[in-house]
Structure formats: C-alpha cells, structure tokens
Short mmCIF file of C-alpha atoms and ligand atoms in Angstrom, two decimals:
data_model
loop_
_atom_site.label_atom_id
_atom_site.label_comp_id
_atom_site.label_asym_id
_atom_site.label_seq_id
_atom_site.Cartn_x
_atom_site.Cartn_y
_atom_site.Cartn_z
CA MET A 1028 -21.77 3.12 50.04
CA ARG A 1029 -18.97 0.49 49.88
CA SER A 1030 -16.78 0.48 46.80
CA ILE A 1031 -15.76 -2.65 45.14
CA SER A 1032 -13.58 -3.97 42.23
CA ILE A 1033 -13.51 -7.39 40.79
CA PHE A 1034 -10.41 -8.63 38.92
CA GLY A 1035 -11.29 -11.73 36.74
CA ALA A 1036 -14.93 -10.68 36.70
CA THR A 1037 -15.82 -12.95 33.88
CA GLY A 1038 -14.46 -16.25 35.28
CA SER A 1039 -16.09 -18.68 37.69
CA ILE A 1040 -15.12 -16.85 40.85
CA GLY A 1041 -15.83 -13.54 39.24
CA GLU A 1042 -19.42 -14.71 38.20
CA SER A 1043 -20.17 -15.93 41.84
CA THR A 1044 -18.97 -12.61 43.13
CA PHE A 1045 -21.07 -10.64 40.66
CA ASP A 1046 -24.08 -12.87 41.69
CA LEU A 1047 -23.64 -11.96 45.40
CA ILE A 1048 -23.08 -8.18 44.73
CA MET A 1049 -26.18 -8.17 42.53
CA ARG A 1050 -28.31 -10.03 45.00
CA GLY A 1051 -26.91 -7.61 47.73
CA GLY A 1052 -28.47 -4.58 45.92
CA GLY A 1053 -26.08 -4.25 42.92
CA PRO A 1054 -25.34 -0.57 42.09
CA GLU A 1055 -27.69 0.71 44.72
CA ALA A 1056 -25.70 -0.86 47.40
CA TYR A 1057 -22.17 -0.92 45.90
CA ARG A 1058 -20.12 1.54 43.99
CA THR A 1059 -18.08 -0.59 41.42
CA VAL A 1060 -14.72 0.89 40.51
CA ALA A 1061 -13.20 -1.56 38.17
CA LEU A 1062 -14.28 -4.83 36.49
CA THR A 1063 -11.56 -6.67 34.51
CA GLY A 1064 -11.66 -9.77 32.10
CA ALA A 1065 -9.70 -11.02 29.25
CA ARG A 1066 -11.56 -12.61 26.25
CA ASN A 1067 -15.13 -12.72 27.19
CA ILE A 1068 -15.96 -9.01 26.20
CA PRO A 1069 -19.85 -9.38 25.85
CA ARG A 1070 -20.08 -10.64 29.59
CA LEU A 1071 -17.57 -8.05 30.80
CA ALA A 1072 -19.59 -5.34 29.12
CA GLU A 1073 -22.92 -6.69 30.47
CA MET A 1074 -21.43 -6.87 34.11
CA ALA A 1075 -20.04 -3.36 33.79
CA ARG A 1076 -23.46 -1.98 32.63
CA ALA A 1077 -25.42 -3.83 35.24
CA LEU A 1078 -22.92 -2.52 38.13
CA ARG A 1079 -22.33 0.95 36.51
CA ALA A 1080 -18.55 0.33 36.85
CA GLU A 1081 -16.23 3.23 36.41
CA VAL A 1082 -13.84 1.40 34.19
CA ALA A 1083 -13.92 -1.96 32.43
CA VAL A 1084 -10.56 -3.46 31.41
CA THR A 1085 -9.61 -6.43 29.23
CA ALA A 1086 -6.25 -8.10 29.45
CA HIS A 1087 -5.82 -8.09 25.66
CA GLU A 1088 -5.20 -5.03 23.50
CA GLU A 1089 -6.96 -6.51 20.55
CA CYS A 1090 -10.16 -6.86 22.50
CA LEU A 1091 -10.35 -3.18 23.14
CA PRO A 1092 -12.33 -2.10 20.02
CA ALA A 1093 -15.03 -4.80 20.91
CA LEU A 1094 -15.16 -3.56 24.49
CA ARG A 1095 -15.49 0.03 23.33
CA ASP A 1096 -18.37 -0.91 21.02
CA ALA A 1097 -20.16 -2.96 23.72
CA LEU A 1098 -20.06 -0.11 26.13
CA ALA A 1099 -20.73 2.70 23.76
CA GLY A 1100 -22.93 5.30 25.32
CA SER A 1101 -22.63 4.02 28.84
CA GLY A 1102 -20.02 6.54 29.99
CA ILE A 1103 -18.00 3.54 31.34
CA GLU A 1104 -14.16 3.95 30.66
CA CYS A 1105 -12.49 1.24 28.61
CA ALA A 1106 -8.93 0.07 28.84
CA ALA A 1107 -6.83 -2.90 27.75
CA GLY A 1108 -3.61 -4.68 28.67
CA ALA A 1109 -1.83 -5.96 31.86
CA ALA A 1110 -0.59 -2.41 32.59
CA ALA A 1111 -4.26 -1.05 32.40
CA ILE A 1112 -5.31 -3.85 34.74
CA ALA A 1113 -2.59 -2.92 37.09
CA GLU A 1114 -3.67 0.78 36.98
CA ALA A 1115 -7.24 -0.14 37.49
CA ALA A 1116 -5.93 -1.80 40.84
CA ASP A 1117 -4.49 1.68 41.60
CA ARG A 1118 -8.06 3.10 41.86
CA PRO A 1119 -8.95 2.82 45.62
CA ALA A 1120 -11.91 0.46 46.40
CA ASP A 1121 -12.90 -0.72 50.00
CA TRP A 1122 -13.11 -4.49 48.84
CA VAL A 1123 -11.26 -6.03 45.90
CA MET A 1124 -11.79 -9.54 44.53
CA SER A 1125 -8.64 -11.01 43.16
CA ALA A 1126 -9.83 -13.71 40.79
CA ILE A 1127 -7.67 -13.53 37.72
CA VAL A 1128 -6.45 -17.00 36.99
CA GLY A 1129 -2.62 -17.68 37.19
CA ALA A 1130 0.56 -15.46 38.08
CA ALA A 1131 -1.16 -12.64 36.19
CA GLY A 1132 -3.11 -12.00 39.32
CA LEU A 1133 -0.02 -11.10 41.38
CA VAL A 1134 0.66 -7.51 40.24
CA PRO A 1135 -2.95 -6.26 40.47
CA GLY A 1136 -3.33 -7.87 43.90
CA LEU A 1137 -0.08 -6.19 45.26
CA ARG A 1138 -1.16 -2.87 43.75
CA ALA A 1139 -4.76 -3.07 45.29
CA LEU A 1140 -3.20 -3.78 48.81
CA ARG A 1141 -1.69 -0.29 48.75
CA HIS A 1142 -5.03 1.25 49.42
CA GLY A 1143 -5.32 -0.45 52.71
CA GLY A 1144 -8.78 -1.89 52.04
CA THR A 1145 -9.72 -5.57 51.87
CA LEU A 1146 -8.29 -7.79 49.26
CA ALA A 1147 -10.43 -11.03 49.00
CA LEU A 1148 -7.74 -13.51 47.52
CA ALA A 1149 -9.03 -16.31 45.28
CA ASN A 1150 -5.90 -16.12 43.18
CA LYS A 1151 -3.87 -18.63 45.09
CA GLU A 1152 -1.00 -18.36 42.54
CA SER A 1153 -0.09 -15.02 44.04
CA LEU A 1154 0.59 -16.52 47.58
CA VAL A 1155 2.33 -19.43 46.09
CA THR A 1156 4.51 -17.15 43.97
CA ALA A 1157 5.18 -14.32 46.31
CA GLY A 1158 3.74 -15.07 49.79
CA PRO A 1159 6.07 -13.15 51.81
CA LEU A 1160 5.84 -10.10 49.57
CA LEU A 1161 2.05 -10.10 49.63
CA LEU A 1162 1.86 -10.43 53.32
CA ALA A 1163 4.52 -7.69 53.80
CA THR A 1164 2.64 -5.43 51.51
CA ALA A 1165 -0.61 -5.85 53.24
CA ALA A 1166 1.00 -5.35 56.67
CA ARG A 1167 2.78 -2.12 55.43
CA TYR A 1168 -0.36 -0.52 54.00
CA GLY A 1169 -2.65 -1.82 56.78
CA ALA A 1170 -4.70 -3.91 54.37
CA THR A 1171 -6.74 -6.94 55.16
CA LEU A 1172 -6.05 -9.98 53.18
CA LEU A 1173 -8.93 -12.64 53.35
CA PRO A 1174 -8.70 -16.15 51.85
CA VAL A 1175 -11.33 -17.13 49.42
CA ASP A 1176 -10.09 -20.62 48.44
CA SER A 1177 -12.64 -22.86 50.22
CA GLU A 1178 -10.08 -24.76 52.17
CA HIS A 1179 -8.33 -21.60 53.53
CA SER A 1180 -11.66 -19.74 54.25
CA ALA A 1181 -12.51 -22.85 56.22
CA VAL A 1182 -9.28 -22.78 58.07
CA PHE A 1183 -9.77 -19.13 58.81
CA GLN A 1184 -13.19 -19.71 60.10
CA ALA A 1185 -12.13 -22.55 62.29
CA LEU A 1186 -9.39 -20.20 63.76
CA VAL A 1187 -11.77 -17.43 64.74
CA GLY A 1188 -11.26 -16.66 68.47
CA GLU A 1189 -8.50 -19.32 68.72
CA ASP A 1190 -4.95 -18.98 69.92
CA LYS A 1191 -2.85 -20.08 66.82
CA SER A 1192 -0.17 -21.43 69.26
CA ALA A 1193 -2.77 -24.16 70.34
CA VAL A 1194 -2.99 -25.34 66.91
CA GLU A 1195 -1.40 -28.85 66.33
CA ARG A 1196 -2.32 -29.41 62.64
CA VAL A 1197 -4.27 -28.33 59.77
CA ILE A 1198 -5.91 -30.71 57.56
CA ILE A 1199 -7.05 -29.55 54.12
CA THR A 1200 -9.42 -31.97 52.09
CA ALA A 1201 -9.25 -32.93 48.47
CA SER A 1202 -12.06 -34.47 46.47
CA GLY A 1203 -9.62 -36.66 44.64
CA GLY A 1204 -10.98 -35.33 41.35
CA PRO A 1205 -12.25 -37.47 38.46
CA PHE A 1206 -9.19 -39.86 38.74
CA ARG A 1207 -9.24 -40.61 42.33
CA SER A 1208 -9.58 -44.50 41.66
CA PHE A 1209 -7.76 -44.51 38.36
CA THR A 1210 -4.74 -46.89 38.23
CA LEU A 1211 -1.35 -45.51 37.01
CA GLU A 1212 -1.85 -47.45 33.83
CA GLN A 1213 -5.20 -45.69 33.25
CA MET A 1214 -3.74 -42.45 33.97
CA GLN A 1215 -1.26 -42.65 31.06
CA SER A 1216 -3.88 -41.88 28.63
CA ILE A 1217 -6.02 -39.09 30.26
CA THR A 1218 -7.20 -36.35 27.91
CA PRO A 1219 -7.92 -32.63 28.73
CA ALA A 1220 -11.54 -33.29 27.97
CA GLN A 1221 -11.70 -35.96 30.80
CA ALA A 1222 -9.56 -33.96 33.20
CA VAL A 1223 -11.83 -30.79 33.11
CA LYS A 1224 -14.74 -32.71 34.49
CA HIS A 1225 -14.70 -32.22 38.20
CA PRO A 1226 -17.08 -34.52 40.13
CA ASN A 1227 -18.23 -31.79 42.76
CA TRP A 1228 -17.14 -28.21 41.76
CA SER A 1229 -18.02 -26.21 38.81
CA MET A 1230 -14.72 -24.31 38.17
CA GLY A 1231 -12.66 -22.63 35.41
CA GLN A 1232 -10.76 -24.96 32.95
CA ARG A 1233 -7.34 -24.46 34.51
CA ILE A 1234 -8.23 -25.10 38.08
CA SER A 1235 -10.46 -28.05 37.08
CA ILE A 1236 -7.51 -29.78 35.48
CA ASP A 1237 -5.24 -28.70 38.32
CA SER A 1238 -7.75 -30.30 40.74
CA ALA A 1239 -7.52 -33.62 38.72
CA SER A 1240 -3.81 -33.64 38.82
CA MET A 1241 -3.74 -32.60 42.47
CA PHE A 1242 -1.62 -29.72 41.41
CA ASN A 1243 -4.32 -27.50 42.82
CA LYS A 1244 -3.98 -29.15 46.18
CA ALA A 1245 -0.21 -28.69 45.90
CA LEU A 1246 -0.77 -25.00 45.46
CA GLU A 1247 -3.15 -25.05 48.35
CA LEU A 1248 -0.58 -26.78 50.63
CA ILE A 1249 1.91 -23.97 49.91
CA GLU A 1250 -0.90 -21.37 50.20
CA THR A 1251 -1.67 -22.83 53.76
CA ARG A 1252 1.98 -22.49 54.80
CA GLU A 1253 2.31 -18.90 53.35
CA PHE A 1254 -1.10 -17.58 54.48
CA PHE A 1255 -1.26 -19.00 58.09
CA GLY A 1256 2.53 -19.51 58.79
CA PHE A 1257 2.16 -23.07 59.96
CA ASP A 1258 5.17 -25.43 59.67
CA PRO A 1259 4.86 -27.84 56.69
CA ASP A 1260 4.85 -30.79 59.02
CA GLN A 1261 1.69 -29.45 60.61
CA ILE A 1262 -0.24 -29.34 57.32
CA GLU A 1263 -1.86 -32.50 56.01
CA VAL A 1264 -3.99 -33.38 53.07
CA ILE A 1265 -6.80 -36.01 53.12
CA THR A 1266 -8.97 -37.15 50.23
CA HIS A 1267 -12.66 -36.59 51.14
CA PRO A 1268 -14.66 -37.44 48.02
CA GLN A 1269 -17.91 -35.67 48.96
CA SER A 1270 -16.23 -32.19 49.37
CA ILE A 1271 -18.46 -31.39 52.29
CA ILE A 1272 -15.71 -30.76 54.98
CA HIS A 1273 -13.25 -28.25 53.47
CA ALA A 1274 -10.77 -28.16 56.08
CA MET A 1275 -10.10 -29.12 59.74
CA VAL A 1276 -8.00 -27.56 62.42
CA GLY A 1277 -6.60 -29.93 65.23
CA PHE A 1278 -5.74 -28.34 68.63
CA CYS A 1279 -3.33 -29.38 71.50
CA ASP A 1280 -6.31 -30.86 73.43
CA GLY A 1281 -7.11 -33.36 70.73
CA GLY A 1282 -10.17 -31.62 69.60
CA ILE A 1283 -10.77 -30.92 65.88
CA MET A 1284 -12.80 -28.11 64.36
CA ALA A 1285 -14.14 -29.01 60.95
CA HIS A 1286 -15.72 -26.64 58.51
CA LEU A 1287 -18.54 -28.05 56.48
CA GLY A 1288 -20.50 -26.33 53.67
CA PRO A 1289 -21.86 -27.08 50.17
CA ALA A 1290 -19.51 -27.19 47.11
CA ASP A 1291 -20.47 -23.62 46.10
CA MET A 1292 -17.87 -20.98 46.14
CA ARG A 1293 -20.50 -18.31 47.06
CA HIS A 1294 -20.02 -19.39 50.62
CA ALA A 1295 -16.39 -18.44 50.88
CA ILE A 1296 -16.84 -15.34 48.79
CA GLY A 1297 -19.79 -14.26 50.81
CA PHE A 1298 -17.74 -14.82 53.97
CA ALA A 1299 -14.94 -12.54 52.70
CA LEU A 1300 -17.47 -9.96 51.55
CA HIS A 1301 -19.28 -9.70 54.85
CA TRP A 1302 -16.22 -10.21 57.11
CA PRO A 1303 -16.14 -9.55 60.12
CA ASN A 1304 -19.81 -10.05 60.08
CA ARG A 1305 -21.84 -12.86 58.53
CA GLY A 1306 -24.39 -12.11 55.85
CA ASP A 1307 -27.08 -14.22 54.20
CA VAL A 1308 -25.66 -16.27 51.31
CA PRO A 1309 -27.99 -18.13 49.02
CA VAL A 1310 -26.24 -21.49 48.94
CA GLU A 1311 -27.98 -24.72 49.32
CA ARG A 1312 -28.26 -25.94 52.91
CA LEU A 1313 -26.70 -29.29 53.85
CA ASP A 1314 -28.96 -32.20 54.45
CA LEU A 1315 -26.85 -34.36 56.64
CA ALA A 1316 -29.25 -37.32 56.86
CA GLN A 1317 -29.39 -37.35 53.14
CA LEU A 1318 -25.54 -37.21 52.91
CA ALA A 1319 -25.51 -40.16 55.40
CA SER A 1320 -21.70 -40.71 55.41
CA LEU A 1321 -18.49 -38.76 54.93
CA ASP A 1322 -15.50 -40.67 53.60
CA PHE A 1323 -11.75 -40.15 53.93
CA GLU A 1324 -8.67 -41.78 52.43
CA ALA A 1325 -5.01 -40.95 52.21
CA PRO A 1326 -4.01 -39.43 48.86
CA ASP A 1327 -1.69 -41.77 46.80
CA PRO A 1328 1.65 -39.83 46.16
CA ALA A 1329 2.69 -42.21 43.49
CA ARG A 1330 -0.27 -41.27 41.26
CA PHE A 1331 -0.35 -37.60 42.40
CA PRO A 1332 3.40 -36.65 42.63
CA ALA A 1333 2.32 -32.91 42.70
CA LEU A 1334 1.81 -33.21 46.52
CA ARG A 1335 5.32 -34.43 47.01
CA LEU A 1336 6.71 -31.51 44.89
CA ALA A 1337 4.74 -29.15 47.02
CA ARG A 1338 6.48 -30.47 50.16
CA ASP A 1339 9.87 -29.81 48.43
CA VAL A 1340 8.81 -26.31 47.67
CA MET A 1341 7.58 -25.71 51.27
CA ALA A 1342 10.92 -26.97 52.62
CA MET A 1343 12.98 -24.96 50.20
CA ARG A 1344 10.87 -21.72 50.17
CA GLY A 1345 12.94 -18.76 48.66
CA LEU A 1346 11.92 -18.53 45.00
CA SER A 1347 10.88 -22.03 44.62
CA GLY A 1348 7.13 -21.16 44.93
CA ALA A 1349 7.48 -18.73 42.01
CA ALA A 1350 9.14 -21.49 39.92
CA PHE A 1351 6.68 -24.22 40.87
CA ASN A 1352 3.85 -22.10 39.88
CA ALA A 1353 5.29 -21.05 36.59
CA ALA A 1354 6.41 -24.31 35.55
CA LYS A 1355 3.04 -25.69 36.49
CA GLU A 1356 1.37 -23.15 34.29
CA ILE A 1357 3.62 -24.16 31.24
CA ALA A 1358 2.99 -27.72 31.98
CA LEU A 1359 -0.66 -27.12 32.05
CA ASP A 1360 -0.51 -25.24 28.72
CA GLY A 1361 1.24 -28.20 27.32
CA PHE A 1362 -1.18 -30.69 28.51
CA ILE A 1363 -4.19 -28.52 27.18
CA ALA A 1364 -2.44 -28.23 23.74
CA GLU A 1365 -2.06 -32.13 23.97
CA GLU A 1366 1.87 -31.77 23.70
CA LEU A 1367 2.31 -33.30 27.10
CA SER A 1368 0.63 -36.14 28.98
CA PHE A 1369 -1.27 -35.84 32.15
CA LEU A 1370 1.50 -37.47 34.21
CA GLY A 1371 4.09 -35.59 32.03
CA MET A 1372 3.17 -32.38 33.85
CA ALA A 1373 4.59 -33.45 37.14
CA GLU A 1374 7.76 -34.57 35.33
CA VAL A 1375 8.20 -31.24 33.74
CA VAL A 1376 7.68 -29.31 37.08
CA GLU A 1377 10.04 -31.73 38.82
CA THR A 1378 12.85 -31.20 35.96
CA THR A 1379 12.29 -27.52 36.16
CA LEU A 1380 12.69 -27.26 39.93
CA SER A 1381 15.70 -29.59 40.01
CA GLN A 1382 17.50 -27.73 37.18
CA LEU A 1383 16.82 -24.41 38.89
CA SER A 1384 17.85 -25.77 42.20
CA ARG A 1385 21.22 -27.13 40.83
CA GLN A 1386 21.84 -23.53 39.53
CA ASN A 1387 21.23 -22.30 43.21
CA SER A 1388 18.57 -20.00 41.58
CA LEU A 1389 15.85 -20.95 44.09
CA GLN A 1390 17.40 -20.50 47.62
CA ILE A 1391 17.00 -16.70 47.41
CA ASP A 1392 14.38 -14.88 49.54
CA ALA A 1393 11.56 -13.53 47.49
CA THR A 1394 11.67 -9.95 48.77
CA THR A 1395 11.17 -7.92 45.65
CA LEU A 1396 8.62 -8.17 42.87
CA GLU A 1397 11.49 -8.01 40.45
CA ASP A 1398 13.11 -11.16 41.88
CA VAL A 1399 9.69 -12.94 41.65
CA LEU A 1400 9.00 -11.90 38.11
CA ASN A 1401 12.56 -12.88 37.00
CA MET A 1402 12.15 -16.22 38.51
CA ASP A 1403 8.66 -16.60 36.93
CA HIS A 1404 10.17 -15.73 33.53
CA LEU A 1405 13.29 -18.07 34.01
CA ALA A 1406 11.08 -21.02 35.24
CA ARG A 1407 8.71 -20.60 32.21
CA GLU A 1408 11.71 -20.78 29.75
CA THR A 1409 13.08 -23.74 31.67
CA ALA A 1410 9.71 -25.50 31.85
CA ALA A 1411 9.11 -24.85 28.00
CA SER A 1412 12.33 -26.57 27.11
CA ALA A 1413 11.42 -29.42 29.50
CA VAL A 1414 8.16 -29.85 27.51
CA LYS A 1415 10.20 -30.05 24.24
CA SER A 1416 12.61 -32.69 25.80
CA TRP A 1417 9.59 -34.65 27.06
CA GLN A 1418 8.15 -34.79 23.58
CA GLN A 1419 11.47 -35.79 22.01
CA GLY A 1420 11.91 -38.68 24.63
CA LYS A 1421 8.24 -39.92 24.21
P1 NDP B 170 -11.58 -18.71 35.27
O1 NDP B 170 -10.69 -19.40 34.18
O2 NDP B 170 -13.02 -19.11 35.32
O3 NDP B 170 -11.55 -17.19 35.11
C1 NDP B 170 -10.28 -16.44 35.14
C2 NDP B 170 -10.57 -14.98 34.92
O4 NDP B 170 -9.30 -14.36 34.69
C3 NDP B 170 -11.50 -14.59 33.81
O5 NDP B 170 -12.12 -13.35 34.12
C4 NDP B 170 -10.50 -14.38 32.65
O6 NDP B 170 -11.04 -13.58 31.63
C5 NDP B 170 -9.37 -13.71 33.33
N1 NDP B 170 -8.01 -13.88 32.76
C6 NDP B 170 -7.63 -14.98 32.13
N2 NDP B 170 -6.33 -14.76 31.70
C7 NDP B 170 -6.08 -13.52 32.13
C8 NDP B 170 -4.94 -12.63 31.96
N3 NDP B 170 -3.63 -13.16 31.44
N4 NDP B 170 -4.81 -11.54 32.60
C9 NDP B 170 -5.94 -11.02 33.20
N5 NDP B 170 -7.16 -11.81 33.25
C10 NDP B 170 -7.18 -12.93 32.83
O7 NDP B 170 -10.89 -18.95 36.58
P2 NDP B 170 -11.53 -19.26 38.07
O8 NDP B 170 -12.61 -18.23 38.41
O9 NDP B 170 -11.84 -20.65 38.16
O10 NDP B 170 -10.34 -19.09 39.03
C11 NDP B 170 -9.75 -17.79 39.36
C12 NDP B 170 -8.84 -17.85 40.44
O11 NDP B 170 -9.44 -18.23 41.63
C13 NDP B 170 -7.71 -18.88 40.23
O12 NDP B 170 -6.52 -18.35 40.79
C14 NDP B 170 -8.18 -20.09 40.95
O13 NDP B 170 -7.11 -20.95 41.32
C15 NDP B 170 -8.86 -19.46 42.06
N6 NDP B 170 -9.92 -20.31 42.68
C16 NDP B 170 -10.89 -20.71 41.92
C17 NDP B 170 -11.96 -21.44 42.52
C18 NDP B 170 -13.16 -21.94 41.73
O14 NDP B 170 -14.13 -22.49 42.13
N7 NDP B 170 -13.26 -21.66 40.42
C19 NDP B 170 -11.90 -21.90 43.93
C20 NDP B 170 -10.84 -21.42 44.68
C21 NDP B 170 -9.85 -20.63 43.97
P3 NDP B 170 -12.02 -14.22 30.41
O15 NDP B 170 -12.95 -15.21 30.97
O16 NDP B 170 -12.73 -12.84 30.00
O17 NDP B 170 -11.15 -14.74 29.45
#
C-alpha cells in the first residue's frame, strides 16, 4: 500500500489532493502518515479521520486543544507548531504533497526529501527561496521532485521524452488576473476584496492576490529557472486570458509543444500522483469548439512591475530569491491589512531588494538552510520598515 502525507491539507491544493486520494480508494488504497493544517481544525480533523492518518498537526500551539478534542477517541496522534510539522515530515512516506503556503513550506519539504520518496511540490516559494538547496537535497537522497504548479507541470509534461538541449524557449502563460485591462490610474485604488477574485482559478487568498499583482507569475518565472535550469532569457511570460494553455516549450526546429487543460489543479496534482503513469482524473474535458478561440497578449511591465523584479532576481541569483519571496510575503500582509496599496507591494519589494543589494547581502550562494533562513529574516525586517516608510510618505 502506498503511503502518503499532505502538508497544507486544509488549503485549496490540499483539498484537491484529498479529493483525488479519496476517489482513488481513500484509506483502503493509501496509508496516510501525516496531515497538516493551521487554523482550520474542524476540517483537519475530518480529513484525518476519513484517511485514518497516523498524525495530524496544526501550525499553531493554541489550536492543539481543539485538535485533540476533535480527534478524541480516534487514536490519531495530535501535535502543534512549526517544529512538529517538520517532525511529521521526518516520518517516511512514499508520496508527499508540499502545499503549505509561503516560506513555511520550505523546511518540511527539505525534511521530506530525505526519505528518497516523491515530493509533489505545489509550494513554489521553497524553490524561489532555496532552489539549489532543494534540488541538491533531492539528488543527495535520491528523491523525486515533481512540479505541481500548473505551468511547471505543463512544461514537465511537454519535456517528456525530449532532449533538453533542443529546447529554445519556455513560455509560461498568465491569465492576467482581474486587473488585466485596468489602467494604472484604476490600479491605484484596488482593494483586497477585488484582488482576491480570480477570473479563472479557485485558489487560496494569498496566491489569488499574487496572481492579480503578477507576483505569482514572478515567482513562477524564478521557479522555472530553478526547477528546469533554463537561462532566464529562454523563459517568457505571455498573457492568455482563458487559462487553457498552461505552458509551451519551443524547440530548435521551430516546433512548439503546448499543454492544454481545464483550470482545475486536480490535473497537475493527479499527474504528480500517478507519475510515471497516467491515471484517470475527474476534471472537466475541454470542449474546443465551444472555446472557439485562444487569445494572447504581451504582459504590461509598467502595470505589473513584479515581472521585471523577477528578472532582476534571476540575474542576481544567490540569496535574492529568498529576499524577494520574504519581501513579497510582508508586502502582501501589508496589502491584506490595508496598510499598503496594491501598487505599493512592488515598491516595497523593490526597495527591499535594492537596500539588501547595496549591503552586498544578496550575492551569496544559497548553500545552507541557515543562510536562507537568515536572509528570509533580514528581508522580512527590511520589508517591514519599507512598509512603514511607504505609509509615512503617502
Ligand atoms: P491555501 O491558503 O488555500 O492553503 C494553505 C495551507 O497551508 C492550509 O492548509 C493552511 O492551513 C496552511 N498554512 C497556512 N499558514 C501556515 C503556516 N504558517 N504553517 C503551516 N501551514 C500553514 O493555499 P493554496 O492551497 O492556494 O496554496 C498552497 C501552495 O500551493 C502555495 O505555495 C501556492 O503558491 C501553491 N499553489 C497553489 C495553487 C492553487 O491553485 N491554489 C496553484 C499552484 C500552486 P489552514 O487552512 O488550516 O489555516
């Protein structure tokens, strides 16, 4: 029986993973080692009971009594805190879903790789923050790292059986989000409630807002660079409002392989779950005649500066990805708390990167977890003071 763990089980990706596992036979077909969540204790407990997990972990100590109550009599172990989540990743499982949101997903992912199984990586922040470290850990322990982000799953699928040296370019698509046709003027007054409404995808709050600002696409540019090792100038972004093509790979003979699929993350999760085979996944099948047309346009760097910042990070490498992600997380917190405007997020990230770059803090190779976590911490402090300065200058 295959063993699995889901980190971030109660989130959008976690729910889709749970759905596929339950449809695939649930506890009769899979032995569930660990399920983790944060604040949604009723759902975490419900999932843990349904899958008969060995352990359920919440990120927050104060949620532990509620988790214990909800799992009373089930025989399922309960634990709480970031260290307990990392310890849950020390329990071997054949297939692990990494779907915690933010840099908090890095340590559990690294620890899970040490068992040499498969890590299905939805948590793009860990590749952006510590790509070389993650890949080196996977190689060292003979683990398989599979992309779950739809664009990266699409690139991965387009590359099956291909010689990577024949690749000329990789094109990842962006829906353009809810503000694709907003003017700069209109973008000055965007609220969190508007930004969270994605036109095509149903996702967690943070990634939905990141999609609207194109910070999500910026993370994905860096993720493409880190995961596949292509040069930055081989990687392009194209706005494709229908979100049907997720990515394309162009080869040296001029041909392009495009990956099409519905805007349903269960396709990419299912691909990672069944790899190296394909399994049935209950997503809607595309009706191309009904779709009729697929549109493309170049993204506007003036309205979406996150893409330019990602290019700077790809050129700089070192610890700049860790700084970029941490500053982005602080800026996003500021926007959600209505302390920072929508466009102010990019200003805060840019200020953070340039301050840290002037101190020569970014041009250091991200070889140890300690280096990465120190940079994460420093960038969060720098970004928090940039948010304060932004408010004072408003
Ligand atoms: P959600 O916000 O929906 O879920 C996040 C999960 O992480 C929840 O289980 C949440 O628990 C848990 N969590 C929150 N904070 C912490 C913390 N500090 N420590 C441990 N666990 C925590 O996110 P998504 O599912 O949308 O995204 C998850 C990851 O997948 C992100 O990295 C995202 O970029 C990536 N991704 C998501 C896609 C999508 O379609 N949603 C597509 C591609 C990639 P709780 O809910 O109990 O509070």
